[in-house]
Tab-separated table of C-alpha atoms in Angstrom:
chain	number	residue	atom	x	y	z
A	1	MET	CA	-11.804	7.620	6.231
A	2	TYR	CA	-13.001	8.237	2.676
A	3	HIS	CA	-11.388	4.937	1.630
A	4	VAL	CA	-12.713	3.126	4.716
A	5	GLU	CA	-16.254	4.248	3.937
A	6	GLU	CA	-15.807	3.225	0.297
A	7	TYR	CA	-14.668	-0.237	1.477
A	8	TYR	CA	-17.802	-0.719	3.593
A	9	LYS	CA	-20.097	0.594	0.835
A	10	LEU	CA	-18.678	-1.996	-1.554
A	11	LYS	CA	-19.294	-4.729	1.038
A	12	GLU	CA	-22.899	-3.574	1.402
A	13	LEU	CA	-23.352	-3.684	-2.381
A	14	ASN	CA	-22.284	-7.342	-2.153
A	15	GLY	CA	-24.898	-7.993	0.545
A	16	GLU	CA	-22.425	-8.011	3.442
A	17	TYR	CA	-23.478	-5.906	6.428
A	18	ASP	CA	-20.664	-6.101	8.971
A	19	THR	CA	-20.063	-3.973	12.044
A	20	LYS	CA	-18.122	-0.944	10.852
A	21	ARG	CA	-14.823	-1.261	12.673
A	22	ILE	CA	-11.323	0.135	12.240
A	23	TYR	CA	-8.034	-0.490	13.962
A	24	LEU	CA	-6.436	2.940	14.315
A	25	ALA	CA	-2.631	2.971	14.364
A	26	THR	CA	-1.230	6.484	14.569
A	27	ASP	CA	1.501	8.538	16.202
A	28	GLU	CA	-1.083	11.222	17.069
A	29	PRO	CA	-3.011	10.207	20.238
A	30	THR	CA	-5.683	12.920	19.843
A	31	LEU	CA	-6.981	11.230	16.670
A	32	PHE	CA	-8.791	8.583	18.731
A	33	ASP	CA	-11.193	11.113	20.271
A	34	GLU	CA	-11.522	12.954	16.956
A	35	ALA	CA	-12.343	9.736	15.071
A	36	ARG	CA	-14.945	8.664	17.635
A	37	LEU	CA	-16.555	12.113	17.494
A	38	LYS	CA	-16.644	12.351	13.687
A	39	TYR	CA	-17.538	8.715	13.005
A	40	PRO	CA	-19.811	7.496	15.821
A	41	GLU	CA	-21.108	4.650	13.634
A	42	TYR	CA	-17.624	3.060	13.687
A	43	ASP	CA	-16.123	0.893	16.396
A	44	ILE	CA	-12.662	2.465	16.798
A	45	ILE	CA	-10.063	0.013	18.131
A	46	GLY	CA	-6.556	0.978	19.194
A	47	ASP	CA	-4.562	2.304	22.107
A	48	PRO	CA	-3.711	6.008	22.509
A	49	GLU	CA	-0.838	5.004	24.818
A	50	ILE	CA	0.817	3.213	21.892
A	51	SER	CA	0.465	6.434	19.888
A	52	LYS	CA	2.216	8.465	22.563
A	53	SER	CA	5.345	6.337	22.400
A	54	ALA	CA	5.280	6.157	18.589
A	55	GLY	CA	5.017	9.934	18.287
A	56	SER	CA	8.066	10.661	20.398
A	57	LEU	CA	11.384	10.314	18.595
A	58	GLN	CA	13.147	10.122	21.990
A	59	LYS	CA	11.038	7.129	23.068
A	60	ARG	CA	10.788	5.335	19.748
A	61	GLU	CA	13.858	3.127	20.305
A	62	LEU	CA	12.953	2.087	23.861
A	63	ASP	CA	11.830	-1.499	24.492
A	64	ASP	CA	8.242	-0.519	25.333
A	65	SER	CA	7.939	1.609	22.212
A	66	ILE	CA	9.277	-1.152	19.982
A	67	MET	CA	6.782	-3.603	21.510
A	68	ASN	CA	3.987	-1.086	20.870
A	69	ILE	CA	4.987	-0.780	17.212
A	70	ILE	CA	5.080	-4.588	16.923
A	71	THR	CA	1.577	-4.692	18.442
A	72	ASP	CA	0.283	-2.276	15.798
A	73	ILE	CA	1.964	-4.271	13.014
A	74	TYR	CA	0.478	-7.517	14.351
A	75	PHE	CA	-3.098	-6.210	14.437
A	76	LEU	CA	-2.811	-4.428	11.092
A	77	SER	CA	-1.424	-7.487	9.310
A	78	HIS	CA	-3.320	-10.320	11.054
A	79	HIS	CA	-6.732	-8.839	11.883
A	80	CYS	CA	-7.477	-6.198	9.254
A	81	ASP	CA	-9.261	-7.044	6.003
A	82	TYR	CA	-8.117	-3.845	4.296
A	83	LEU	CA	-5.261	-1.397	4.944
A	84	VAL	CA	-5.523	2.359	4.483
A	85	CYS	CA	-2.115	3.804	5.295
A	86	THR	CA	0.962	5.507	3.899
A	87	PHE	CA	3.524	3.336	2.149
A	88	SER	CA	6.136	5.934	3.051
A	89	SER	CA	5.792	4.388	6.530
A	90	ASN	CA	7.869	1.323	7.390
A	91	VAL	CA	5.048	0.185	9.703
A	92	CYS	CA	2.542	0.288	6.852
A	93	ARG	CA	4.772	-1.500	4.345
A	94	LEU	CA	5.741	-4.208	6.841
A	95	SER	CA	2.087	-4.736	7.805
A	96	TYR	CA	1.196	-5.150	4.131
A	97	GLU	CA	4.105	-7.541	3.510
A	98	ILE	CA	3.026	-9.765	6.409
A	99	MET	CA	-0.644	-9.563	5.345
A	100	ASN	CA	0.354	-10.632	1.831
A	101	SER	CA	2.278	-13.622	3.216
A	102	LEU	CA	-0.765	-14.799	5.205
A	103	GLN	CA	-3.170	-14.780	2.255
A	104	PRO	CA	-3.041	-16.115	-1.295
A	105	ASP	CA	-3.076	-12.528	-2.603
A	106	ALA	CA	-3.614	-9.265	-0.712
A	107	SER	CA	-2.580	-7.014	-3.606
A	108	ALA	CA	-6.046	-5.413	-3.843
A	109	LYS	CA	-6.546	-5.036	-0.094
A	110	PHE	CA	-4.861	-1.701	0.529
A	111	THR	CA	-4.932	1.976	-0.329
A	112	SER	CA	-1.767	4.005	0.153
A	113	LEU	CA	-2.293	7.700	0.801
A	114	ASP	CA	1.135	8.679	-0.458
A	115	ASP	CA	3.766	6.408	-1.978
A	116	THR	CA	3.514	3.194	-3.960
A	117	PHE	CA	4.828	0.004	-2.359
A	118	TYR	CA	8.600	-0.419	-2.403
A	119	PHE	CA	11.407	-1.997	-0.485
A	120	SER	CA	14.996	-0.890	-0.216
A	121	GLY	CA	17.092	-2.059	-3.142
A	122	GLN	CA	14.167	-3.380	-5.147
A	123	VAL	CA	14.125	-3.931	-8.899
A	124	HIS	CA	12.528	-1.051	-10.822
A	125	ARG	CA	8.735	-0.864	-11.196
A	126	LEU	CA	7.272	-0.435	-14.662
A	127	ASN	CA	4.012	1.051	-15.912
A	128	VAL	CA	2.704	0.408	-19.422
A	129	ALA	CA	0.695	3.011	-21.333
A	130	LEU	CA	-2.828	1.864	-22.214
A	131	ILE	CA	-3.919	5.212	-23.699
A	132	SER	CA	-1.815	7.633	-25.730
A	133	HIS	CA	-1.174	11.095	-24.301
A	134	LYS	CA	-0.064	14.400	-25.815
A	135	SER	CA	1.780	16.556	-23.281
A	136	GLU	CA	0.066	19.765	-22.196
A	137	GLY	CA	3.255	21.434	-21.021
A	138	PRO	CA	7.031	21.007	-20.672
A	139	GLU	CA	6.649	19.021	-17.416
A	140	GLU	CA	4.609	16.245	-19.093
A	141	MET	CA	5.674	13.403	-21.393
A	142	ASP	CA	4.070	12.173	-24.590
A	143	LEU	CA	2.806	8.599	-24.379
A	144	GLU	CA	2.232	6.034	-27.079
A	145	VAL	CA	0.241	2.894	-26.359
A	146	GLY	CA	2.684	0.244	-25.123
A	147	ASP	CA	5.302	2.686	-23.808
A	148	GLU	CA	7.005	1.384	-20.691
A	149	ILE	CA	7.688	3.885	-17.920
A	150	GLU	CA	10.080	3.272	-15.041
A	151	VAL	CA	8.124	4.639	-12.080
A	152	ALA	CA	9.730	7.290	-9.864
A	153	GLY	CA	6.620	7.970	-7.776
A	154	ASN	CA	2.927	8.796	-7.683
A	155	HIS	CA	2.113	12.471	-7.027
A	156	TRP	CA	-1.476	11.581	-5.953
A	157	ASP	CA	-2.889	14.497	-7.934
A	158	GLY	CA	-3.718	12.464	-11.021
A	159	TYR	CA	-0.103	12.353	-12.203
A	160	SER	CA	2.892	10.097	-11.668
A	161	LYS	CA	6.538	10.751	-12.458
A	162	GLY	CA	8.770	8.375	-14.335
A	163	THR	CA	11.204	7.750	-17.158
A	164	ASN	CA	9.748	6.769	-20.519
A	165	LEU	CA	12.060	3.957	-21.699
A	166	ARG	CA	11.320	4.826	-25.351
A	167	THR	CA	12.187	8.536	-25.152
A	168	LYS	CA	14.518	8.344	-22.100
A	169	LYS	CA	12.804	11.465	-20.671
A	170	THR	CA	11.850	11.754	-17.000
A	171	LEU	CA	8.570	13.678	-16.783
A	172	LEU	CA	5.004	13.535	-15.465
A	173	TYR	CA	2.242	11.410	-17.000
A	174	PRO	CA	-1.472	10.862	-16.231
A	175	THR	CA	-1.691	7.879	-13.877
A	176	PHE	CA	-5.049	6.687	-15.243
A	177	LYS	CA	-3.556	6.163	-18.713
A	178	VAL	CA	-1.191	3.414	-17.552
A	179	THR	CA	-1.287	0.105	-15.747
A	180	THR	CA	1.298	-1.785	-13.748
A	181	LYS	CA	3.427	-4.164	-15.776
A	182	ILE	CA	3.633	-7.521	-14.051
A	183	GLU	CA	7.088	-8.896	-14.696
A	184	VAL	CA	7.379	-12.671	-14.535
A	185	PHE	CA	10.746	-14.285	-13.984
A	186	PRO	CA	11.219	-17.947	-14.961
A	187	PHE	CA	12.434	-20.404	-12.358
A	188	ALA	CA	15.448	-22.472	-13.306
A	189	SER	CA	14.564	-26.001	-14.348
A	190	TYR	CA	16.774	-29.018	-13.830
A	191	PRO	CA	15.476	-31.800	-16.103
A	192	ASN	CA	18.284	-34.248	-15.325
A	193	ILE	CA	17.762	-34.379	-11.562
A	194	THR	CA	16.075	-37.461	-10.162
A	195	LEU	CA	14.834	-37.730	-6.622
A	196	ASN	CA	15.816	-40.757	-4.583
A	197	THR	CA	13.113	-42.194	-2.383
A	198	TRP	CA	14.327	-43.904	0.761
A	199	THR	CA	12.266	-46.812	1.996
C-alpha cells in the first residue's frame, strides 16, 4: 500500500483528485477485510471467492479456478492505471504484458515488490553504471562509469546482483548507481522490393 499511496499523492500534486480505489488480487482471502479495516479511505474492489480458489493448489487447475485467474488478469490489465505486484508471479507479469500491449507505453506504470520483469528464455538484461563504486567487501563489485552489468536479480535492499562484463565477476552492486540499458535492434530493410497496387 506504500506504493499505492505514493501513486495517489503524485496524482494530487498534479491536481488530480480521484476516488482512491484498488483492485485487490490475492491468494489470501482474509486480506480483503484487513485492507478495508486499515485503509477505510480506499474503495477496495475484488472477490474473496476468487482468492480462495487461487490459494488452493488442489483447486488451481480446475475450470472455475482458471476462470477466476483470468478474471483477475483481465481487471488488472484492462482497468488498472498502475500495478503494484510481484513479478515473480505469472499473473502479475501477464497482466503487465497485456497492459503494455493496450497502451503506447506502460513501462512506468508498475512497481514490482520482488523480481524485475522477465519472460522464459529472454535475452539478457543489461544495466549500465552511471556512478563509479568502490566495493566495501568481498561480496560487492567495483564499478567504473560505463560498465555494463548482466542482471541476475534485484535484492530489493538497495543492491542488485549481476556479472560485470568488464571484469567477468558476478557480485552485488548498488542499484541506484546504474540504469537500464535500452538495447535497440535494427529491423531488416529491403530496398529493392516494390509494392504492386491492384486497381
